[in-house]
Coordinates of C-alpha atoms (C1' of nucleotides) in Angstrom, one line a residue:
Chain A
X1 CA -20.5 54.2 -11.4
X2 CA -21.7 56.2 -14.5
X3 CA -18.6 57.5 -16.1
X4 CA -18.9 61.3 -16.8
X5 CA -20.0 62.4 -20.5
X6 CA -20.7 58.7 -21.4
X7 CA -23.2 56.3 -21.1
X8 CA -21.0 53.5 -20.0
X9 CA -20.4 52.0 -16.3
X10 CA -17.9 51.2 -14.5
X11 CA -17.0 49.1 -11.1
X12 CA -15.3 51.5 -8.5
X13 CA -11.5 50.9 -8.3
X14 CA -8.1 52.6 -7.9
X15 CA -4.9 52.3 -7.9
X16 CA -2.6 50.3 -5.6
X17 CA 0.0 52.4 -3.9
X18 CA 3.7 51.2 -3.3
X19 CA 3.5 51.3 0.3
X20 CA 0.0 49.8 0.9
X21 CA -1.5 46.4 1.1
X22 CA -3.6 45.9 -1.9
X23 CA -6.2 44.3 0.5
X24 CA -6.1 47.6 2.4
X25 CA -6.5 49.5 -0.7
X26 CA -9.5 47.6 -1.5
X27 CA -10.9 48.5 1.8
X28 CA -10.4 52.1 0.9
X29 CA -11.9 52.2 -2.0
X30 CA -15.0 50.3 -0.5
X31 CA -14.8 52.9 2.3
X32 CA -14.5 55.8 0.0
X33 CA -17.7 54.7 -1.9
X34 CA -20.1 53.8 0.7
X35 CA -18.4 55.1 4.1
X36 CA -18.4 51.5 5.3
X37 CA -15.9 49.7 7.2
X38 CA -15.4 46.5 8.7
X39 CA -17.5 44.6 6.1
X40 CA -17.1 41.4 4.4
X41 CA -14.8 42.1 1.4
X42 CA -13.3 39.3 -0.6
X43 CA -10.7 39.0 -3.1
X44 CA -11.7 36.7 -6.2
X45 CA -9.7 37.1 -9.0
X46 CA -7.2 38.8 -10.9
X47 CA -7.9 40.2 -14.3
X48 CA -4.8 40.8 -16.6
X49 CA -5.4 40.5 -20.4
X50 CA -3.9 42.8 -22.7
X51 CA -7.1 43.8 -24.0
X52 CA -8.1 45.5 -20.7
X53 CA -7.1 49.1 -21.8
X54 CA -9.4 51.9 -23.3
X55 CA -6.9 54.5 -24.8
X56 CA -10.1 56.5 -25.4
X57 CA -11.2 56.7 -21.7
X58 CA -7.7 57.8 -20.9
X59 CA -8.0 61.0 -23.4
X60 CA -11.4 61.7 -22.1
X61 CA -10.1 61.8 -18.6
X62 CA -7.6 64.8 -19.8
X63 CA -10.3 66.4 -21.6
X64 CA -12.5 66.5 -18.4
X65 CA -9.4 67.8 -16.7
X66 CA -9.5 64.7 -14.1
X67 CA -5.8 63.8 -14.9
X68 CA -3.1 65.9 -15.9
X69 CA -2.2 65.8 -19.6
X70 CA 1.1 64.8 -18.9
X71 CA -0.2 61.5 -17.5
X72 CA -2.3 60.6 -20.3
X73 CA 0.1 58.3 -21.7
X74 CA 0.6 56.5 -18.4
X75 CA -3.2 55.9 -18.2
X76 CA -3.3 54.5 -21.4
X77 CA -1.3 51.6 -20.3
X78 CA -2.8 48.2 -19.6
X79 CA -4.1 47.8 -15.8
X80 CA -4.1 44.3 -14.0
X81 CA -7.1 44.5 -11.7
X82 CA -7.3 42.6 -8.9
X83 CA -11.1 41.7 -8.1
X84 CA -12.9 42.0 -4.6
X85 CA -16.4 41.8 -3.8
X86 CA -17.9 43.3 -0.8
X87 CA -21.3 42.4 0.8
X88 CA -23.1 45.4 1.6
X89 CA -26.5 46.3 3.3
X90 CA -28.0 47.8 0.2
X91 CA -30.0 50.3 2.5
X92 CA -27.0 51.4 4.6
X93 CA -25.9 53.2 1.6
X94 CA -28.9 54.6 -0.4
X95 CA -26.1 57.1 -2.5
X96 CA -22.9 55.7 -2.8
X97 CA -20.5 58.5 -3.4
X98 CA -19.0 59.0 -6.9
X99 CA -15.3 59.5 -8.0
X100 CA -13.6 62.4 -10.1
X101 CA -14.5 60.3 -13.1
X102 CA -17.8 59.6 -12.6
X103 CA -21.2 61.3 -12.5
X104 CA -23.1 59.2 -10.0
X105 CA -22.7 55.9 -8.5
X106 CA -25.6 53.8 -7.6
X107 CA -26.7 50.2 -6.9
X108 CA -27.4 48.1 -10.0
X109 CA -29.4 44.8 -9.9
X110 CA -27.2 42.1 -11.3
X111 CA -29.8 40.9 -14.0
X112 CA -30.1 44.4 -15.5
X113 CA -26.5 46.0 -15.9
X114 CA -26.0 48.6 -18.1
X115 CA -23.2 48.9 -20.5
X116 CA -19.8 48.7 -18.8
X117 CA -16.4 49.5 -19.5
X118 CA -13.9 46.9 -21.0
X119 CA -14.3 43.6 -19.2
X120 CA -16.2 44.7 -15.9
X121 CA -19.2 42.8 -17.0
X122 CA -17.3 39.5 -17.1
X123 CA -15.6 40.8 -13.6
X124 CA -19.0 40.7 -12.3
X125 CA -19.7 37.3 -13.8
X126 CA -16.9 36.0 -11.9
X127 CA -17.5 37.5 -8.6
X128 CA -21.3 36.2 -8.7
X129 CA -20.3 32.8 -9.4
X130 CA -17.3 32.7 -7.1
X131 CA -20.0 34.1 -4.5
X132 CA -22.3 31.3 -5.3
X133 CA -19.6 28.9 -4.7
X134 CA -18.6 30.3 -1.4
X135 CA -22.0 29.8 0.0
X136 CA -21.3 26.4 0.1
X137 CA -18.3 27.0 2.4
X138 CA -19.3 30.0 4.7
X139 CA -22.1 31.6 6.3
X140 CA -23.2 35.0 5.0
X141 CA -25.7 37.6 6.4
X142 CA -23.4 39.4 9.1
X143 CA -23.8 43.1 8.4
X144 CA -26.1 42.5 5.6
X145 CA -28.7 42.0 8.1
X146 CA -30.0 43.9 10.9
X147 CA -28.7 42.5 14.5
X148 CA -32.0 40.7 14.6
X149 CA -33.4 39.2 11.6
X150 CA -36.1 36.6 10.9
X151 CA -35.4 33.3 8.8
X152 CA -37.6 34.5 5.9
X153 CA -35.4 37.6 5.6
X154 CA -32.2 35.4 5.7
X155 CA -33.7 33.1 3.3
X156 CA -34.6 36.3 0.7
X157 CA -30.9 37.3 1.0
X158 CA -29.6 33.8 0.2
X159 CA -32.3 33.9 -3.0
X160 CA -31.1 37.4 -3.8
X161 CA -27.3 36.3 -3.9
X162 CA -28.1 32.8 -5.7
X163 CA -30.8 34.2 -8.1
X164 CA -32.9 31.5 -7.4
X165 CA -35.8 30.3 -5.1
X166 CA -35.2 28.0 -2.2
X167 CA -37.6 25.7 0.0
X168 CA -38.7 27.7 3.0
X169 CA -39.1 24.5 5.4
X170 CA -35.6 23.1 3.8
X171 CA -33.8 26.0 4.0
X172 CA -34.6 26.5 7.6
X173 CA -33.3 23.2 8.7
X174 CA -30.2 23.7 6.9
X175 CA -29.6 26.9 8.2
X176 CA -30.6 25.5 11.8
X177 CA -28.1 22.8 11.2
X178 CA -25.1 25.1 10.7
X179 CA -25.5 26.3 14.4
X180 CA -24.7 29.7 13.8
X181 CA -28.3 31.0 14.4
X182 CA -29.2 32.1 17.9
X183 CA -32.9 32.2 19.0
X184 CA -33.9 35.4 20.7
X185 CA -37.1 34.4 21.6
X186 CA -38.4 37.6 20.2
X187 CA -40.8 38.1 17.4
X188 CA -41.1 40.7 14.8
X189 CA -44.4 42.5 15.0
X190 CA -46.1 44.6 13.1
X191 CA -46.4 42.4 10.0
X192 CA -49.9 41.5 8.7
X193 CA -49.6 37.5 9.4
X194 CA -47.9 35.4 12.0
X195 CA -45.1 37.0 13.8
X196 CA -41.6 35.5 12.6
X197 CA -39.1 34.6 15.1
X198 CA -36.1 36.8 15.6
X199 CA -32.7 35.5 15.5
X200 CA -29.2 36.8 15.5
X201 CA -25.7 35.2 14.6
X202 CA -23.9 33.4 17.1
X203 CA -20.7 35.5 16.5
X204 CA -18.5 33.2 17.5
X205 CA -19.4 30.2 15.6
X206 CA -20.2 32.2 12.8
X207 CA -16.7 33.4 12.5
X208 CA -15.3 29.8 13.1
X209 CA -17.4 28.7 10.4
X210 CA -16.1 31.4 8.3
X211 CA -12.5 30.4 9.1
X212 CA -12.9 26.6 9.0
X213 CA -15.6 26.5 6.4
X214 CA -18.6 24.0 6.5
X215 CA -17.4 20.6 5.3
X216 CA -18.3 19.4 1.6
X217 CA -17.4 17.1 -0.7
X218 CA -14.2 15.2 -0.1
Chain B
X1 CA 13.7 26.4 -6.5
X2 CA 16.8 27.0 -4.3
X3 CA 18.3 30.0 -4.7
X4 CA 21.9 30.8 -5.4
X5 CA 24.3 31.0 -2.2
X6 CA 21.3 30.7 0.0
X7 CA 19.6 27.9 2.0
X8 CA 16.5 29.4 1.0
X9 CA 14.0 28.0 -1.6
X10 CA 11.4 30.0 -3.6
X11 CA 8.7 29.5 -5.9
X12 CA 9.1 29.8 -9.9
X13 CA 7.9 33.2 -11.2
X14 CA 8.6 36.1 -13.1
X15 CA 7.5 39.3 -14.1
X16 CA 4.6 40.3 -16.1
X17 CA 5.5 42.0 -19.2
X18 CA 3.5 45.3 -20.2
X19 CA 2.3 43.8 -23.5
X20 CA 1.5 40.3 -22.3
X21 CA -1.5 38.8 -20.6
X22 CA -1.1 37.9 -17.2
X23 CA -2.3 34.4 -17.9
X24 CA 0.4 34.0 -20.7
X25 CA 3.1 35.0 -18.6
X26 CA 2.2 32.3 -16.1
X27 CA 1.9 30.0 -19.0
X28 CA 5.5 30.7 -19.8
X29 CA 6.9 30.4 -16.4
X30 CA 5.6 27.1 -16.3
X31 CA 6.8 26.3 -19.9
X32 CA 10.4 27.7 -19.2
X33 CA 10.7 25.4 -16.0
X34 CA 9.0 22.4 -16.9
X35 CA 8.9 22.4 -21.1
X36 CA 5.4 21.7 -20.8
X37 CA 2.6 23.3 -22.3
X38 CA -1.2 22.7 -22.4
X39 CA -1.6 21.5 -18.9
X40 CA -4.0 22.5 -16.2
X41 CA -3.0 26.0 -14.7
X42 CA -5.1 27.8 -12.5
X43 CA -4.9 31.3 -11.0
X44 CA -6.0 31.3 -7.3
X45 CA -4.9 34.2 -5.5
X46 CA -3.1 37.3 -5.5
X47 CA -0.4 38.5 -3.0
X48 CA 0.0 42.2 -2.0
X49 CA 1.0 43.0 1.3
X50 CA 3.5 45.6 2.0
X51 CA 5.4 42.7 3.6
X52 CA 6.2 41.2 0.7
X53 CA 9.8 42.6 0.0
X54 CA 13.0 41.3 0.9
X55 CA 15.8 43.8 -0.1
X56 CA 18.6 41.5 0.9
X57 CA 17.3 39.5 -2.0
X58 CA 17.8 42.6 -4.3
X59 CA 21.5 43.3 -3.0
X60 CA 22.3 39.2 -3.1
X61 CA 21.4 39.5 -7.1
X62 CA 23.4 42.3 -7.5
X63 CA 26.5 40.5 -6.0
X64 CA 25.7 37.3 -8.1
X65 CA 25.6 39.4 -10.9
X66 CA 22.2 38.5 -11.9
X67 CA 20.8 42.0 -12.1
X68 CA 22.7 45.1 -13.2
X69 CA 23.3 47.6 -10.0
X70 CA 21.4 50.2 -11.4
X71 CA 18.0 48.2 -11.4
X72 CA 18.9 47.1 -7.4
X73 CA 16.6 49.8 -6.1
X74 CA 13.8 48.9 -8.5
X75 CA 14.0 45.2 -7.4
X76 CA 13.5 46.2 -3.9
X77 CA 10.1 47.6 -4.5
X78 CA 7.3 45.7 -3.5
X79 CA 5.6 43.2 -5.7
X80 CA 2.2 42.1 -5.9
X81 CA 2.4 38.1 -6.9
X82 CA -0.4 36.6 -8.8
X83 CA -0.6 33.0 -7.8
X84 CA -1.0 30.2 -10.2
X85 CA -0.9 26.6 -9.5
X86 CA -0.2 23.9 -12.3
X87 CA -1.1 20.0 -12.0
X88 CA 1.9 18.6 -13.6
X89 CA 2.6 14.9 -13.9
X90 CA 5.9 14.6 -12.0
X91 CA 7.8 11.8 -14.0
X92 CA 7.5 13.8 -17.1
X93 CA 9.5 16.5 -15.6
X94 CA 12.2 14.8 -13.5
X95 CA 14.4 18.0 -13.9
X96 CA 12.8 21.3 -13.9
X97 CA 14.9 23.8 -15.2
X98 CA 16.3 26.8 -12.9
X99 CA 16.5 30.3 -13.7
X100 CA 19.4 32.6 -13.3
X101 CA 18.9 33.3 -9.4
X102 CA 18.8 29.6 -8.6
X103 CA 21.2 26.8 -8.2
X104 CA 18.5 24.1 -9.1
X105 CA 15.0 23.6 -9.4
X106 CA 13.2 20.3 -8.0
X107 CA 10.1 18.8 -6.8
X108 CA 9.1 19.0 -2.9
X109 CA 6.8 17.1 -1.3
X110 CA 4.3 19.5 0.2
X111 CA 4.6 17.9 3.7
X112 CA 8.2 18.6 3.5
X113 CA 9.0 21.9 2.7
X114 CA 12.5 23.7 2.9
X115 CA 12.7 27.4 4.1
X116 CA 11.1 29.7 1.4
X117 CA 11.3 33.4 1.0
X118 CA 8.8 35.8 2.3
X119 CA 5.5 34.6 2.1
X120 CA 5.9 31.5 -0.5
X121 CA 5.0 29.1 2.3
X122 CA 1.6 30.7 2.6
X123 CA 1.1 31.0 -0.9
X124 CA 1.7 27.0 -1.3
X125 CA -0.8 26.9 1.6
X126 CA -3.7 28.7 -0.2
X127 CA -3.0 27.1 -3.4
X128 CA -3.4 23.7 -1.7
X129 CA -6.3 24.8 0.1
X130 CA -7.9 26.0 -3.2
X131 CA -7.1 22.8 -4.9
X132 CA -8.9 20.9 -2.4
X133 CA -12.1 23.0 -2.8
X134 CA -12.0 22.7 -6.7
X135 CA -12.0 19.2 -6.3
X136 CA -15.6 19.4 -5.4
X137 CA -16.4 21.1 -8.3
X138 CA -14.2 19.9 -11.2
X139 CA -12.6 16.8 -12.2
X140 CA -9.0 16.4 -12.3
X141 CA -6.3 14.1 -13.8
X142 CA -6.2 14.5 -17.4
X143 CA -2.6 15.2 -18.3
X144 CA -1.6 13.7 -14.7
X145 CA -2.2 10.5 -15.7
X146 CA -1.2 8.7 -18.5
X147 CA -3.9 8.2 -21.3
X148 CA -5.1 5.0 -20.0
X149 CA -5.0 4.6 -16.2
X150 CA -6.4 2.6 -13.3
X151 CA -9.1 3.5 -10.8
X152 CA -6.4 3.0 -8.1
X153 CA -3.9 5.4 -10.1
X154 CA -7.0 8.1 -10.0
X155 CA -7.5 7.4 -6.5
X156 CA -3.7 7.7 -5.5
X157 CA -3.9 11.1 -7.5
X158 CA -6.6 12.4 -5.3
X159 CA -5.2 11.2 -2.2
X160 CA -2.0 12.8 -2.8
X161 CA -3.7 16.2 -3.9
X162 CA -6.1 15.9 -0.5
X163 CA -3.3 14.3 1.8
X164 CA -5.7 11.9 2.9
X165 CA -7.0 8.2 2.6
X166 CA -10.1 7.5 0.7
X167 CA -12.0 4.7 0.6
X168 CA -11.5 2.3 -2.6
X169 CA -15.3 1.3 -3.0
X170 CA -16.6 4.7 -2.5
X171 CA -14.0 6.5 -4.6
X172 CA -14.8 4.2 -7.4
X173 CA -18.7 4.7 -7.0
X174 CA -18.4 8.5 -6.9
X175 CA -15.8 8.6 -9.6
X176 CA -17.9 6.5 -12.3
X177 CA -21.1 8.7 -11.1
X178 CA -19.4 11.5 -12.3
X179 CA -19.6 10.1 -16.0
X180 CA -16.2 11.2 -17.1
X181 CA -14.7 7.9 -17.5
X182 CA -14.6 5.1 -20.2
X183 CA -13.9 1.8 -19.7
X184 CA -11.7 0.6 -22.3
X185 CA -12.2 -3.0 -21.8
X186 CA -8.3 -3.3 -21.1
X187 CA -6.5 -4.6 -18.1
X188 CA -3.2 -3.4 -16.8
X189 CA -0.8 -6.6 -17.1
X190 CA 2.2 -7.4 -15.3
X191 CA 1.1 -6.6 -11.9
X192 CA 1.6 -9.4 -9.3
X193 CA -2.3 -9.3 -8.6
X194 CA -5.6 -9.1 -10.1
X195 CA -5.5 -6.9 -13.3
X196 CA -6.9 -3.5 -12.8
X197 CA -9.3 -2.1 -15.4
X198 CA -8.0 0.5 -17.9
X199 CA -9.7 3.7 -18.2
X200 CA -9.7 6.9 -20.1
X201 CA -11.0 10.3 -19.6
X202 CA -14.4 11.0 -21.8
X203 CA -12.9 14.1 -23.0
X204 CA -15.7 15.7 -24.1
X205 CA -17.8 15.5 -20.6
X206 CA -14.4 15.8 -18.9
X207 CA -14.1 19.4 -20.3
X208 CA -17.9 20.1 -20.0
X209 CA -17.5 19.0 -16.5
X210 CA -15.0 21.3 -15.8
X211 CA -16.7 24.2 -17.5
X212 CA -20.0 23.5 -15.8
X213 CA -19.0 22.1 -12.4
X214 CA -20.3 19.4 -10.5
X215 CA -23.5 20.0 -8.6
X216 CA -22.7 20.8 -4.9
X217 CA -24.7 22.7 -2.3
X218 CA -27.1 25.2 -2.8
Chain C
dC1 C1' -0.6 -21.8 -3.3
dC2 C1' 0.2 -17.6 -1.9
dA3 C1' 0.7 -12.7 -1.2
dA4 C1' -1.1 -8.6 -2.9
dA5 C1' -4.2 -5.7 -4.6
dA6 C1' -8.5 -5.2 -7.4
dG7 C1' -13.6 -5.9 -7.9
dT8 C1' -18.0 -5.9 -5.9
dG9 C1' -22.4 -5.2 -2.8
dT10 C1' -25.1 -4.5 1.3
dT11 C1' -26.8 -2.2 5.1
dG12 C1' -27.3 1.8 8.2
dA13 C1' -27.3 6.4 8.9
dA14 C1' -27.6 10.9 7.1
dA15 C1' -28.9 14.4 3.9
dT16 C1' -31.9 16.0 0.5
dT17 C1' -36.2 16.7 -1.6
dA18 C1' -41.0 17.1 -1.8
dC19 C1' -44.8 18.7 -0.3
dA20 C1' -49.4 20.2 3.0
dC21 C1' -51.5 21.4 7.2
dC22 C1' -52.0 24.7 11.1
dC23 C1' -51.1 29.1 13.3
dA24 C1' -50.6 34.0 14.5
dT25 C1' -51.3 38.6 13.1
dG26 C1' -53.2 43.0 11.3
dG27 C1' -56.5 44.6 9.0
Chain D
dC1 C1' -63.2 36.6 9.7
dC2 C1' -59.8 36.7 6.3
dA3 C1' -55.8 37.1 3.7
dT4 C1' -51.0 36.7 4.3
dG5 C1' -47.2 34.5 5.2
dG6 C1' -44.7 31.9 9.2
dG7 C1' -43.8 27.7 11.8
dT8 C1' -43.6 23.0 11.9
dG9 C1' -43.7 17.6 10.2
dT10 C1' -42.9 13.5 7.6
dA11 C1' -42.4 10.3 4.1
dA12 C1' -39.6 9.0 0.0
dT13 C1' -35.7 9.1 -2.1
dT14 C1' -30.8 10.0 -2.8
dT15 C1' -26.2 10.3 -1.0
dC16 C1' -22.9 8.7 2.1
dA17 C1' -19.8 6.1 5.2
dA18 C1' -18.5 1.9 6.6
dC19 C1' -17.3 -2.5 6.1
dA20 C1' -15.8 -8.0 4.2
dC21 C1' -15.6 -11.0 0.9
dT22 C1' -14.2 -13.1 -3.4
dT23 C1' -11.4 -12.9 -7.6
dT24 C1' -7.4 -12.6 -10.5
dT25 C1' -2.6 -12.1 -11.0
dG26 C1' 2.6 -13.2 -10.9
dG27 C1' 5.7 -15.4 -8.6

DNA sequence: CCAAAAGTGTTGAAATTACACCCATGG
DNA sequence: CCATGGGTGTAATTTCAACACTTTTGG
């Protein structure tokens, strides 16, 4: 989200109320910004260095009338942020909703990040790194793809997440070996080339794979 | 740590002061309980469910004189715990030091846990699960083993952490392939069988492997 | 010489990589 | 008919799993 009156961006976030689960508060932030529920949301790390404060930001907020002046000192404290990453199908939320501190909110490509407050860039780095590792243990794609999707679409998703190209044939083999895809015997039509097969996730196997994880290593 | 006047145990922990890095506070807890510094300490998850409170515990603390009665309410709040696990060579700290709330402090085998407060058992579970996954990405053993150690000792460490038996020959091959071990051309003597080779870690490679991680998966 | 545990090597299976051809579709 | 991208197969390589015999040492 681009902060008001500043050429600096920030990750969406919020405070954890005393009587709420932290996980639920994360869900709420996601829901407020995107309107989406029931999506993949994963805690990956907490950030609690003393350098995580930007006193200037607090005074800006007062100036903008976003917070009450009596709260300025409180806002100048160091926060501990518990990082969560969500996987959201971009096209489902073209325009995420900004909060009171920001002008607007939009999707930003990970390899072309704007200037970010405090340590938010390193938070994104950690999230991305964690996600890449998790791909070795868990399937991904449900609610990032339409109900029916093609193998190349799934591959494109992986390539986006991993930021690297994968071999078509090997990707297909590996993915099918996971046993979480169902061939619907349908094809995607209207493309200017051979019609690709439409798959859907075998949700039972998909979620049991998320729960148990793919074997790997020791 | 066994809590005073109770047959219930708790993980060591503490509060994060406002002017301290969370990581440093974790280090401090470790240092206070074990006297050790410079050891592997890794944040793995934060726990923030609203059920994480035990009002009874707060009143017990008042009764025991550990905290001031005026603080009782404050202690009844829900805490968010940021979990860290450390890898400590057990023999270096035979008797960890209890804090004011506990009678004594000791090492407990993971498969024979006593009754633990609130969600501490699930915290241990999560830590163990995380550790097992990390073994696929990182070498482990430095400051868990003496400077010189044998392959079977390293294997025993892995088997302890993974809670499973590994094949001697395959373990050796895999470990040597990581390229983080140096054959010192010495043997451990005084054992009633063939003298095992003493290795030490190639620290430069060891730490670069921790930093970059072993390849795995995608 | 014997018990105990360490060192070592091989083989088959499985997974991974690299790579090339044919096929269906829309224009 | 052609451009585009999807489907498929295979061979070479690497990794992994399973497994047994020989060696060294102290007692």
